[in-house]
mmCIF file of C-alpha atoms in Angstrom:
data_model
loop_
_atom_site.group_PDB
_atom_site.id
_atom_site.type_symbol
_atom_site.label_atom_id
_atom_site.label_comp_id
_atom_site.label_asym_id
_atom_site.label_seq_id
_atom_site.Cartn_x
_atom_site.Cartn_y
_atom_site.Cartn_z
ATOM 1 C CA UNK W 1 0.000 0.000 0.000
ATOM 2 C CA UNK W 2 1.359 3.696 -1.044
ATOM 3 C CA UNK W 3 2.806 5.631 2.572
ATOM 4 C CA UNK W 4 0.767 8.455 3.878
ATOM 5 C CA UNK W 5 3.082 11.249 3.178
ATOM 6 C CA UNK W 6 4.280 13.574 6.027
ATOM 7 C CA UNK W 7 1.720 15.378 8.271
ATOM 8 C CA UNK W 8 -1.398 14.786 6.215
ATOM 9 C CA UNK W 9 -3.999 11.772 6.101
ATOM 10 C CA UNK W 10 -3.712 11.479 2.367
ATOM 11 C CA UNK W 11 -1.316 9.439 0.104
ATOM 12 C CA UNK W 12 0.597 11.040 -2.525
ATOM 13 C CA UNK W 13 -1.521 9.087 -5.350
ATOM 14 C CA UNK W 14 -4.583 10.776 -4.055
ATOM 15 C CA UNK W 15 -6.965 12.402 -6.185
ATOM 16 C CA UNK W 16 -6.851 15.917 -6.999
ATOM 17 C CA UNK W 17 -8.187 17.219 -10.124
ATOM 18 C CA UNK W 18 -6.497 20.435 -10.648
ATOM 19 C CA UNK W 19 -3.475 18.692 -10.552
ATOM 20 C CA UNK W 20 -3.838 15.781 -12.420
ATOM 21 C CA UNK W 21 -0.316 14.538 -14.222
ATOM 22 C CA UNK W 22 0.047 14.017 -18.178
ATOM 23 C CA UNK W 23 -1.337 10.870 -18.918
ATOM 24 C CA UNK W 24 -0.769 8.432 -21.700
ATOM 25 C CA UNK W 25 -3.481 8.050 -24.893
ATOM 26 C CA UNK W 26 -6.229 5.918 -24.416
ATOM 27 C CA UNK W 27 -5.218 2.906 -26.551
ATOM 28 C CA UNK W 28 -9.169 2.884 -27.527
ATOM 29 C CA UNK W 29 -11.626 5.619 -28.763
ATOM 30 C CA UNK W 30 -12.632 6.583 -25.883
ATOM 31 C CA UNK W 31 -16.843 7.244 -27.090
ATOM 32 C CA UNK W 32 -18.815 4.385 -26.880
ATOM 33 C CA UNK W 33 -22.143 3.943 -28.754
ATOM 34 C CA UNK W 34 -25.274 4.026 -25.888
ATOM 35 C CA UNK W 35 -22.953 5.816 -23.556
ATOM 36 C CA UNK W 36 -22.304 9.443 -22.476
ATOM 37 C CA UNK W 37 -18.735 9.635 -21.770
ATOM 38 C CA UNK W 38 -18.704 12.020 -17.867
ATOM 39 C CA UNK W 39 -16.578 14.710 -17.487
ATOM 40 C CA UNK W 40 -13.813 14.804 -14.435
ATOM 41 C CA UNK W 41 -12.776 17.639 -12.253
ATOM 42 C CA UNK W 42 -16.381 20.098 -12.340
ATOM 43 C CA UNK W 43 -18.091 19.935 -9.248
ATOM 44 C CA UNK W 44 -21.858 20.793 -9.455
ATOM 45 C CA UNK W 45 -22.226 20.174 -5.773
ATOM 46 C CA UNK W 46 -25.391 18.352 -6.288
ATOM 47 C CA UNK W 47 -26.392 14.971 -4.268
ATOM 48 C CA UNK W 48 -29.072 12.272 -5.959
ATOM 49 C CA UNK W 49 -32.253 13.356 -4.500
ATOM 50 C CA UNK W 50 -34.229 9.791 -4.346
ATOM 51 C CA UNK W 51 -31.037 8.159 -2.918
ATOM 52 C CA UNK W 52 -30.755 11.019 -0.043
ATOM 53 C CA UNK W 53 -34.672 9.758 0.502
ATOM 54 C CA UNK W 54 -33.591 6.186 1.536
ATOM 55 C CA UNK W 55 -30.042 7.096 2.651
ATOM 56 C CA UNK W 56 -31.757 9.240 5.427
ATOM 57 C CA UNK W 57 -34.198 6.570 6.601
ATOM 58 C CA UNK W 58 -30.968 4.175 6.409
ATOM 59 C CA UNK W 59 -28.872 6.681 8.701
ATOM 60 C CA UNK W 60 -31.462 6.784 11.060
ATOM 61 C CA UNK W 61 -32.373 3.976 11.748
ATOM 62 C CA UNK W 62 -28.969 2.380 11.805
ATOM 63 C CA UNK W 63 -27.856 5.526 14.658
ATOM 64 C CA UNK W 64 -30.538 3.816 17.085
ATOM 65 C CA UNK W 65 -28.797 0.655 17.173
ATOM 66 C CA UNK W 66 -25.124 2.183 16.727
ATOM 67 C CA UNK W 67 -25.295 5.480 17.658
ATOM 68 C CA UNK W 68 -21.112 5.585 17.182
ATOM 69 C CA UNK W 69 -21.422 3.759 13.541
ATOM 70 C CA UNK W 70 -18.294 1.773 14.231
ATOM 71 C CA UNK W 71 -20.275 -1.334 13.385
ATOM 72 C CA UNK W 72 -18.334 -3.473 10.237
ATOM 73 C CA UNK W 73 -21.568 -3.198 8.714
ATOM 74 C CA UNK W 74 -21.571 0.602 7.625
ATOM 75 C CA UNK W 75 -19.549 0.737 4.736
ATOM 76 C CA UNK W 76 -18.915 4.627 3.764
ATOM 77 C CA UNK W 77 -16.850 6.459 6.032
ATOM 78 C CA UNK W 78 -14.118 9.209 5.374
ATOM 79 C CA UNK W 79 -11.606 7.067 4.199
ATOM 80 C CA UNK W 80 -13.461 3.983 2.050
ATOM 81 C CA UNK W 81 -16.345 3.589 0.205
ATOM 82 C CA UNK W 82 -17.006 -0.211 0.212
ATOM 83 C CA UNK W 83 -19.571 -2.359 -1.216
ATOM 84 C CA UNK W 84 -20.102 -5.705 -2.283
ATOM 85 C CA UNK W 85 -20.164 -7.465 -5.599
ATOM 86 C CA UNK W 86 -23.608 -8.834 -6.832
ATOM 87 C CA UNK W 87 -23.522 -12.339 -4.555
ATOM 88 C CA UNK W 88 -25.924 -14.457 -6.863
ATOM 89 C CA UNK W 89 -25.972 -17.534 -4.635
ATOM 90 C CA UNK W 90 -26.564 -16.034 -1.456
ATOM 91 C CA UNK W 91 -29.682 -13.881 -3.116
ATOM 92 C CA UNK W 92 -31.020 -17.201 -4.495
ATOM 93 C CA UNK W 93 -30.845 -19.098 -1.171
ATOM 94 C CA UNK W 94 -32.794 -16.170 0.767
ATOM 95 C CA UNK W 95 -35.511 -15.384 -1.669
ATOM 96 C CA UNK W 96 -35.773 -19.493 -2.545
ATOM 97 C CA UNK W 97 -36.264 -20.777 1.174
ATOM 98 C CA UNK W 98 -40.006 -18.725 1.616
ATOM 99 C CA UNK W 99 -41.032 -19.451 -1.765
ATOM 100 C CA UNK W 100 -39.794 -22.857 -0.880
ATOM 101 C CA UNK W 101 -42.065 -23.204 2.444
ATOM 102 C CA UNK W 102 -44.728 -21.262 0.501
ATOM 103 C CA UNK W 103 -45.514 -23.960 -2.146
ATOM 104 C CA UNK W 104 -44.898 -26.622 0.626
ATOM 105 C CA UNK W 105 -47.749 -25.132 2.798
ATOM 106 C CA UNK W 106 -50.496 -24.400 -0.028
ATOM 107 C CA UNK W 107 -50.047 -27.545 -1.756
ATOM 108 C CA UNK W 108 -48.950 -30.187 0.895
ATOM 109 C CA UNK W 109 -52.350 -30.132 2.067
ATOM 110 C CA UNK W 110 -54.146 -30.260 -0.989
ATOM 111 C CA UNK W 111 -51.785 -33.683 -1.619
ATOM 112 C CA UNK W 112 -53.053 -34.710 1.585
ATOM 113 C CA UNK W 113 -56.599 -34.328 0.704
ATOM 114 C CA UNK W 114 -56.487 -35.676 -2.860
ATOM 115 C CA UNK W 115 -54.919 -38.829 -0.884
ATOM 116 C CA UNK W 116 -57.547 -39.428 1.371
ATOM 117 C CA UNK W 117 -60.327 -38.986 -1.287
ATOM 118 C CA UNK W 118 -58.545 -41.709 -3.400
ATOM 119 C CA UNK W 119 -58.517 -43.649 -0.273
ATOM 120 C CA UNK W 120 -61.819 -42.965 0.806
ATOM 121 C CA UNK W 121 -62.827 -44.188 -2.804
ATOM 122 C CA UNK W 122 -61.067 -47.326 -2.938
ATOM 123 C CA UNK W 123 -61.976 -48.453 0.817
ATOM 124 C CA UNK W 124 -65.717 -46.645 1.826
ATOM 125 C CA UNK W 125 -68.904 -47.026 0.043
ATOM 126 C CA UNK W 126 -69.558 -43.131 -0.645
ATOM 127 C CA UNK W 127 -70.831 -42.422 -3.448
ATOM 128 C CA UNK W 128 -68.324 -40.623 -6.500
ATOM 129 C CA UNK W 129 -69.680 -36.963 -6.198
ATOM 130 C CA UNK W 130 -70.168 -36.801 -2.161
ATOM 131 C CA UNK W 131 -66.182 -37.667 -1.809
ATOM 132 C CA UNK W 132 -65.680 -34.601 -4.679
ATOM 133 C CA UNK W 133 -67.947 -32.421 -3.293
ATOM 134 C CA UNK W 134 -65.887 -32.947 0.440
ATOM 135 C CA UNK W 135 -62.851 -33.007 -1.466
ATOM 136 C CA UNK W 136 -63.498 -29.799 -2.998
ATOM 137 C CA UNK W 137 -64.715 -28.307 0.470
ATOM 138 C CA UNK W 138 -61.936 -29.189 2.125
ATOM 139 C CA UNK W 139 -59.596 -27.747 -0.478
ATOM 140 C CA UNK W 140 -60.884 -24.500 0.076
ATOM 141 C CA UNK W 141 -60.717 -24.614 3.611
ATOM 142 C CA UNK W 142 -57.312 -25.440 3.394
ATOM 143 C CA UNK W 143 -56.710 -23.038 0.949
ATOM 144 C CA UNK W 144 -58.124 -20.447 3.847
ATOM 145 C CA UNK W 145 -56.258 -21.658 6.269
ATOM 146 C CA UNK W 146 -52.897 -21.685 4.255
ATOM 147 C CA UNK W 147 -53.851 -17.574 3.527
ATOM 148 C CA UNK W 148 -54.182 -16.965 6.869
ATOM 149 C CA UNK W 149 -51.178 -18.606 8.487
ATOM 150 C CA UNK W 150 -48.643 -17.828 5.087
ATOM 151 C CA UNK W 151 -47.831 -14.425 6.770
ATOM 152 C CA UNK W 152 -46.977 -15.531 10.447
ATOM 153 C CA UNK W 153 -44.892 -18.882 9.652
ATOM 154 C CA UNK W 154 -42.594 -16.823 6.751
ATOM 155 C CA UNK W 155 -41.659 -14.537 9.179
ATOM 156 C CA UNK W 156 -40.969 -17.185 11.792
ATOM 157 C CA UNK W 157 -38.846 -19.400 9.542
ATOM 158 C CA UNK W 158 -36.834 -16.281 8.211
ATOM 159 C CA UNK W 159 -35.629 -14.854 11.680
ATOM 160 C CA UNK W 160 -36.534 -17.500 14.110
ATOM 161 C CA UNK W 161 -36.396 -20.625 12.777
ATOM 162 C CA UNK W 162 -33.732 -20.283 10.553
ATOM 163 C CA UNK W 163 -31.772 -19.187 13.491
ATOM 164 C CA UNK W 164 -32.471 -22.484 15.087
ATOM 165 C CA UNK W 165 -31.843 -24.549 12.318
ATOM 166 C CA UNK W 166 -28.555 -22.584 11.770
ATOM 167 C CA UNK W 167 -27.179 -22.507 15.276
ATOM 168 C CA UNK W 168 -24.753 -24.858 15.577
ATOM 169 C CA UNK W 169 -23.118 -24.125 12.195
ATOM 170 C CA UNK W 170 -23.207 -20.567 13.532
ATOM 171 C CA UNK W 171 -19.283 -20.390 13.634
ATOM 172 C CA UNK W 172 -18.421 -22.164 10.679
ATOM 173 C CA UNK W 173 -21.453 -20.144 8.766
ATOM 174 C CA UNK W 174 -20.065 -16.612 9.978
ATOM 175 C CA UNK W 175 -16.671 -17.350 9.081
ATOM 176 C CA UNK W 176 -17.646 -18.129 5.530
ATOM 177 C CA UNK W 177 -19.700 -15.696 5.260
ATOM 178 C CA UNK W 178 -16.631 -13.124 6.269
ATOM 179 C CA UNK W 179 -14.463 -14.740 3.735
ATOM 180 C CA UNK W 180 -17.082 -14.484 0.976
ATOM 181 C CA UNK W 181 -17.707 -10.831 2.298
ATOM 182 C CA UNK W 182 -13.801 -10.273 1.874
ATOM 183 C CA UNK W 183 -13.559 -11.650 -1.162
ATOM 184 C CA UNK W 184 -16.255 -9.570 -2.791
ATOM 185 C CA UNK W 185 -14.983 -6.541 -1.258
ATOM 186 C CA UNK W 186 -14.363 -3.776 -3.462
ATOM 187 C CA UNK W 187 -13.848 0.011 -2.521
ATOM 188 C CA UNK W 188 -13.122 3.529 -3.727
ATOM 189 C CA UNK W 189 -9.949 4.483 -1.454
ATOM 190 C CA UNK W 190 -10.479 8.620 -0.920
ATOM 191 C CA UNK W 191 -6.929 8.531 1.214
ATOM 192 C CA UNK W 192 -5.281 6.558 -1.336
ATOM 193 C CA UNK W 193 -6.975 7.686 -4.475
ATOM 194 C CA UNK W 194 -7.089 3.757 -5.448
ATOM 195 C CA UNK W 195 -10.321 1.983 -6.936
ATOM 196 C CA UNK W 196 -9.877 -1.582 -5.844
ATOM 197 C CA UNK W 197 -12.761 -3.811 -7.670
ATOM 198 C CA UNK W 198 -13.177 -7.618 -6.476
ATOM 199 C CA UNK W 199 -13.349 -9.943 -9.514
ATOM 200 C CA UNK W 200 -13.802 -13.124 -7.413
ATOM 201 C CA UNK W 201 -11.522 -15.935 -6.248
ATOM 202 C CA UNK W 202 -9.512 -13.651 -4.119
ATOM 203 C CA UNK W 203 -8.170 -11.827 -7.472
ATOM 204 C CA UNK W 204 -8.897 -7.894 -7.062
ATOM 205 C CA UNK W 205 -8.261 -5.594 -10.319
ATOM 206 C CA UNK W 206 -6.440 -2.207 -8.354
ATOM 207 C CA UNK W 207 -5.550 0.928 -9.798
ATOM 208 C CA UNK W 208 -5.927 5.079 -9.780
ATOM 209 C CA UNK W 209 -8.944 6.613 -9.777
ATOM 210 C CA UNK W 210 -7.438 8.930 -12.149
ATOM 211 C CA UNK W 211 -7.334 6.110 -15.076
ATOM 212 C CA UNK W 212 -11.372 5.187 -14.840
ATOM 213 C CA UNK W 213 -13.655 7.045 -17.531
ATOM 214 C CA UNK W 214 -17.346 6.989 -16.368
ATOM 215 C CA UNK W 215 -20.171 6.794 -18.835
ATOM 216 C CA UNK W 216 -23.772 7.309 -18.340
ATOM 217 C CA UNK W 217 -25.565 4.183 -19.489
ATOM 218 C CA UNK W 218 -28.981 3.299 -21.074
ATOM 219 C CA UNK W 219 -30.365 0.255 -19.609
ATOM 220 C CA UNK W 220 -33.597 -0.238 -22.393
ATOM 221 C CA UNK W 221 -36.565 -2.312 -20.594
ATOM 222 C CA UNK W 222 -40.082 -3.162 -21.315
ATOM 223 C CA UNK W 223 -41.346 -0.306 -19.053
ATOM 224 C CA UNK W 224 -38.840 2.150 -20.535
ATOM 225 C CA UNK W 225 -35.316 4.099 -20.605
ATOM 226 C CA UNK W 226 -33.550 3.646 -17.729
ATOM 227 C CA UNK W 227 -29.775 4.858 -17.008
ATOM 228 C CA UNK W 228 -26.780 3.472 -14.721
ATOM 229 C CA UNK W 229 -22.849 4.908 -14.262
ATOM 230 C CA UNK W 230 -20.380 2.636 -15.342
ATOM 231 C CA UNK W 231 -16.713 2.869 -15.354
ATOM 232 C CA UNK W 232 -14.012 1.827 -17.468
ATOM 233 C CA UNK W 233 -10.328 1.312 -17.038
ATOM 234 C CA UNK W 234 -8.845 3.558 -19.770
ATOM 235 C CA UNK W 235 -5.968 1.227 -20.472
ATOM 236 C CA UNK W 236 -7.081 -1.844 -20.180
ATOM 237 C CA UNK W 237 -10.887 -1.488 -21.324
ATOM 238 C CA UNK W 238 -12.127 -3.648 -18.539
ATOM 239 C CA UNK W 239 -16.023 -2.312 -17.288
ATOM 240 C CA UNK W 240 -17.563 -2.752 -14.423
ATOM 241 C CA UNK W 241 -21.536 -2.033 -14.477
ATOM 242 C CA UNK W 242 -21.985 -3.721 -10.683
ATOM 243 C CA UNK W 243 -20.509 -1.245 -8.396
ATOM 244 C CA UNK W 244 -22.084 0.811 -5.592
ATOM 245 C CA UNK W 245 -22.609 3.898 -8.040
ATOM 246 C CA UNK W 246 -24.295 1.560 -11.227
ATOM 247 C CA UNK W 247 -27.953 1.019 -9.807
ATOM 248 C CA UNK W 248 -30.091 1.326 -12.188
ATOM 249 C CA UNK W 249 -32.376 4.988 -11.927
ATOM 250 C CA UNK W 250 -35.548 6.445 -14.045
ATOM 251 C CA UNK W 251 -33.802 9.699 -13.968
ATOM 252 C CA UNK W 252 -30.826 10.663 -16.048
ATOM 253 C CA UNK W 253 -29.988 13.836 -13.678
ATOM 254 C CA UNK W 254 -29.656 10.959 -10.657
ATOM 255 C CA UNK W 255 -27.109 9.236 -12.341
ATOM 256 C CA UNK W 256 -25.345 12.291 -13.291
ATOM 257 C CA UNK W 257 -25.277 13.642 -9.522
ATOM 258 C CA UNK W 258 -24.408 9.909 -8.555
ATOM 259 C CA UNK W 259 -20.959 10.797 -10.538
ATOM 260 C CA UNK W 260 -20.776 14.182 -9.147
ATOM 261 C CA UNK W 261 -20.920 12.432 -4.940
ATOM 262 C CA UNK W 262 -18.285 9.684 -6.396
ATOM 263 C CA UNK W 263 -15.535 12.288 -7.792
ATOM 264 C CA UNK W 264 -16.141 14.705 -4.865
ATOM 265 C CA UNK W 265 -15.568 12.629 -2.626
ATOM 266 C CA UNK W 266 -12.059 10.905 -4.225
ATOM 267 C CA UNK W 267 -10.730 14.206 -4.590
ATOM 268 C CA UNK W 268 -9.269 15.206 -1.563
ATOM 269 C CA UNK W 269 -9.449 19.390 -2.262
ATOM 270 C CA UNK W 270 -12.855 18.963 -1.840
ATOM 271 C CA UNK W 271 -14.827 18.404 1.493
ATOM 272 C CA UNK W 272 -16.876 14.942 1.749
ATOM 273 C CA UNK W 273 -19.986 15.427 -0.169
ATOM 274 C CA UNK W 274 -22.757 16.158 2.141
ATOM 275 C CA UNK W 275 -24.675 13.217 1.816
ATOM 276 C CA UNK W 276 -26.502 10.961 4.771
ATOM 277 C CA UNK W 277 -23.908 7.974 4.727
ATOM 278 C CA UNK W 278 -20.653 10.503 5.539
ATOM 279 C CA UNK W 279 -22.148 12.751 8.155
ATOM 280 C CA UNK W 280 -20.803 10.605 10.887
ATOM 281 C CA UNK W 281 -17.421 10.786 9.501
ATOM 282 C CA UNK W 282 -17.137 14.357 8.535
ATOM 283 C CA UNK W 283 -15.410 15.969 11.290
ATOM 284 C CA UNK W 284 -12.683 13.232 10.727
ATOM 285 C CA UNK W 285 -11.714 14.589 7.412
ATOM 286 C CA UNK W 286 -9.407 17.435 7.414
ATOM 287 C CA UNK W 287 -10.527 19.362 4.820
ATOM 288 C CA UNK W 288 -14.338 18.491 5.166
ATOM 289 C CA UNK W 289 -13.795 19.755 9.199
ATOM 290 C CA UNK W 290 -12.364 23.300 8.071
ATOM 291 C CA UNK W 291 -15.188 23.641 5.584
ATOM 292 C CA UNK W 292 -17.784 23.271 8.001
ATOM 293 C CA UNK W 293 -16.473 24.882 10.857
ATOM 294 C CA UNK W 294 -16.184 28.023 7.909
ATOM 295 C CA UNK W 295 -19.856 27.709 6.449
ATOM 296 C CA UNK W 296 -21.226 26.824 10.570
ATOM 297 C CA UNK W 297 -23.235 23.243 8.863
ATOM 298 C CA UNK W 298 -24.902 21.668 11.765
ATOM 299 C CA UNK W 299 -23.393 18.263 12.117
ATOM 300 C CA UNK W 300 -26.284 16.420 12.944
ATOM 301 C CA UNK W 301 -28.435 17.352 9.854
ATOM 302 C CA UNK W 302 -29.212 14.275 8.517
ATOM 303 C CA UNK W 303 -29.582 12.112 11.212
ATOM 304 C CA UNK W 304 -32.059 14.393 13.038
ATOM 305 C CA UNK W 305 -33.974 15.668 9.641
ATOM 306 C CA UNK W 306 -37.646 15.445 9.585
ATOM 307 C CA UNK W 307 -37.776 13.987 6.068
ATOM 308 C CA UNK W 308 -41.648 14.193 5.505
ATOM 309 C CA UNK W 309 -41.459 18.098 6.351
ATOM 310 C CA UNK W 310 -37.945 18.176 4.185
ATOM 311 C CA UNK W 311 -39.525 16.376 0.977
ATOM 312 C CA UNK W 312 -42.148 19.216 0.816
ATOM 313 C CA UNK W 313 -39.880 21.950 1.111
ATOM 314 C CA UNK W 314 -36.065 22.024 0.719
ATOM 315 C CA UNK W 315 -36.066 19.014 -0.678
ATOM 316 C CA UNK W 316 -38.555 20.148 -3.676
ATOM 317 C CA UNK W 317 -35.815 22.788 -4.259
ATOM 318 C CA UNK W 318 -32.972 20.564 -4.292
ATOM 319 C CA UNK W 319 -34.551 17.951 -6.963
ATOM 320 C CA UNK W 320 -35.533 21.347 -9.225
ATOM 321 C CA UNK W 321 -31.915 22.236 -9.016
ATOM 322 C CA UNK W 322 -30.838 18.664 -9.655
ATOM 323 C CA UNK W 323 -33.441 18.800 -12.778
ATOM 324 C CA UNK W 324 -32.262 22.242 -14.279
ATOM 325 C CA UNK W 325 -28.644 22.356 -13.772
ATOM 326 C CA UNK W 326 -26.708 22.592 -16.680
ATOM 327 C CA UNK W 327 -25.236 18.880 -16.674
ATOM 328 C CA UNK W 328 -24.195 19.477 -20.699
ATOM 329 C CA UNK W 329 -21.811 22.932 -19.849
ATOM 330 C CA UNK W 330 -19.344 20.941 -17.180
ATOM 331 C CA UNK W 331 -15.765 21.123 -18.189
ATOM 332 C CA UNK W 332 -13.233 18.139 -18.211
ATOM 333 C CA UNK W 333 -9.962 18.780 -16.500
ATOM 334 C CA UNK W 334 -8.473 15.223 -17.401
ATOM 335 C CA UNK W 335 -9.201 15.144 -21.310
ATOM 336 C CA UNK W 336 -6.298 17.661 -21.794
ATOM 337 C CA UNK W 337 -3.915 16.029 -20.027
ATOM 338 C CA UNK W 338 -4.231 12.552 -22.301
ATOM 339 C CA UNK W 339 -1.293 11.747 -24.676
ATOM 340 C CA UNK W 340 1.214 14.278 -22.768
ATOM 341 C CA UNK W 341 3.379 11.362 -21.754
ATOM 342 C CA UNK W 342 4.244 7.678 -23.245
ATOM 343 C CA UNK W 343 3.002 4.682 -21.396
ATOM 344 C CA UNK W 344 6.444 3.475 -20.375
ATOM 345 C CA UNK W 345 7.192 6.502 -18.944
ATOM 346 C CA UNK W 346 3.596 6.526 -17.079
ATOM 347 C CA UNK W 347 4.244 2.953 -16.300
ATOM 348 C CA UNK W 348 7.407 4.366 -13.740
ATOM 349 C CA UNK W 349 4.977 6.336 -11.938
ATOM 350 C CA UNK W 350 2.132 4.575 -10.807
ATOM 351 C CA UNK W 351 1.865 2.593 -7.595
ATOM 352 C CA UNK W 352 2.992 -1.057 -7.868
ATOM 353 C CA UNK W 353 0.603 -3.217 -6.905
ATOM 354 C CA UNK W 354 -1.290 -1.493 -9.067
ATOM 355 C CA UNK W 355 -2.865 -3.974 -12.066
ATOM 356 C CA UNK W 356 -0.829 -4.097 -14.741
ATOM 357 C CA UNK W 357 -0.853 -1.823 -17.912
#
């Protein structure tokens, strides 16, 4: 890992946009068909107004049961943005197990009824459309029943019984669930100004910030348009459409203010972005701590917000401004600074354990 230079909390490979190096040529035409190629180093200051809805309620709520957020489970702090790679097997295994007990209870008992008609038929002298007629009755009762008790027994075998079924792998579960955790572990390093992205199998692809182009993506569905960010690694042309920052939004002016929280917050001129998810870390940032001490920002906004009253006023003002701002007029700082140097000479100066280029 690059050393923390003298008397500061930030590596010399962080990011800072107004002083971003020459770079080498992008070995590829860097426009893409379907995808808006973002500018780097204009700041529009803007946060994504439906993701400040939930990241609020998130904050919240978490405070009450961590009021200190040093659990392992809250990912964004000053330093690291982590998330997780898409974890297809775990996802299946939760959503199968109710759908799973589901189809057991409504049909199990309708089995069980079909069986005793057939028995009933073979061994009782009832006549054919009495033993339908109760089998039909009994169906629907059943049917009732299974309604009624679907709700109650889901939610039991989710937290309860699950957790009695489970408890005496609990230590073997947890610690494979910490290695699968760790190896789908990727981040966006502020201190560093690293991007490290898990690939799986304990192999991580590592490298500056500075070398990702983002692109504004159109996801085309049955219902509609829809847009994502996605990055690309300029010199080796690998993309990556699964990271915290690529969920998928109706609104092109989210995405764009999506890429506008993610650069902010690598480059380390700028205080934290003033989202919900960083408040509790922003008087541990140097530069985020002078700028509001300077501009007086109550520390606690977010996590003692009344968002109902918020939504129907500021907030109506901040998704108008997120709407109307003039996404199209943003200048790039980086696009200059392409083909100034070879890429051996680049090669000398980036950080090596960096992927290879």
């Amino acid at each position: 890992m690059t050393e923390l230079l003298q008397g500061t909390v930030f590596s010399n490979t962080a990011f800072r946009a107004m002083e971003i190096v020459p770079l080498p040529k992008a070995p590829q035409e860097r426009s893409r068909i379907g995808e808006e190629l973002q500018p780097i180093g204009t700041y529009a200051g803007i946060i994504p107004y439906f993701g400040t809805i939930e990241d609020v309620e998130v904050l919240q709520e978490h405070e009450q049961a961590d009021p200190e957020f040093e659990s392992k489970d809250w990912w964004w702090d000053h330093q690291r943005i982590r998330f997780l790679n898409d974890k297809l097997g775990l996802k299946v295994l939760v959503f199968a197990l109710p759908v799973i007990w589901v189809f057991f209870l409504w049909f199990s008992g309708i089995a069980l009824v079909g069986w005793g008609i057939i028995e009933a038929n073979n061994n009782l002298d009832i006549a054919s459309e009495i033993l339908v007629f109760i089998g039909g009755l009994l169906s629907l009762m059943w049917f009732a029943f299974a309604i009624w008790v679907t709700p109650v027994t889901t939610n039991w075998l989710m937290s309860t019984g699950m957790g009695f079924v489970l408890k005496p792998f609990e230590k073997a579960i947890n610690k494979k669930l910490d290695d699968t955790l760790e190896d789908g572990c990727s981040e966006f390093n502020r201190a560093t100004g690293l991007v490290r992205l898990a690939l799986g199998r304990g192999r991580f692809f590592e490298a500056p910030f500075v070398e990702f182009d983002a692109y504004v993506d159109r996801v085309i569905q049955q219902s509609g348009v829809f847009y994502r960010l996605i990055f690309v690694h300029r010199y080796t042309q690998k993309s990556f459409h699964k990271t915290a920052f690529s969920t998928i939004e109706s609104s092109k002016s989210e995405v764009l203010a999506l890429w506008d929280v993610l650069q902010t917050y690598m480059d380390v001129t700028q205080p934290l972005p003033d989202v919900p998810r960083l408040e509790p870390f922003r008087h541990l940032d140097p530069v985020t701590a002078e700028h509001d001490r300077r501009t007086g920002r109550n520390p606690r906004f977010w996590r003692d917000l009344d968002l109902e009253a918020w939504k129907e006023g500021e907030g109506k003002e901040w998704l108008k401004r997120q709407e109307e701002y003039p996404w199209n007029k943003r200048k790039c700082w980086l696009t200059p600074q392409l083909g100034k140097i070879s890429m051996a000479e680049y090669r000398q100066q980036r950080p090596a354990d960096a992927w290879p280029i």
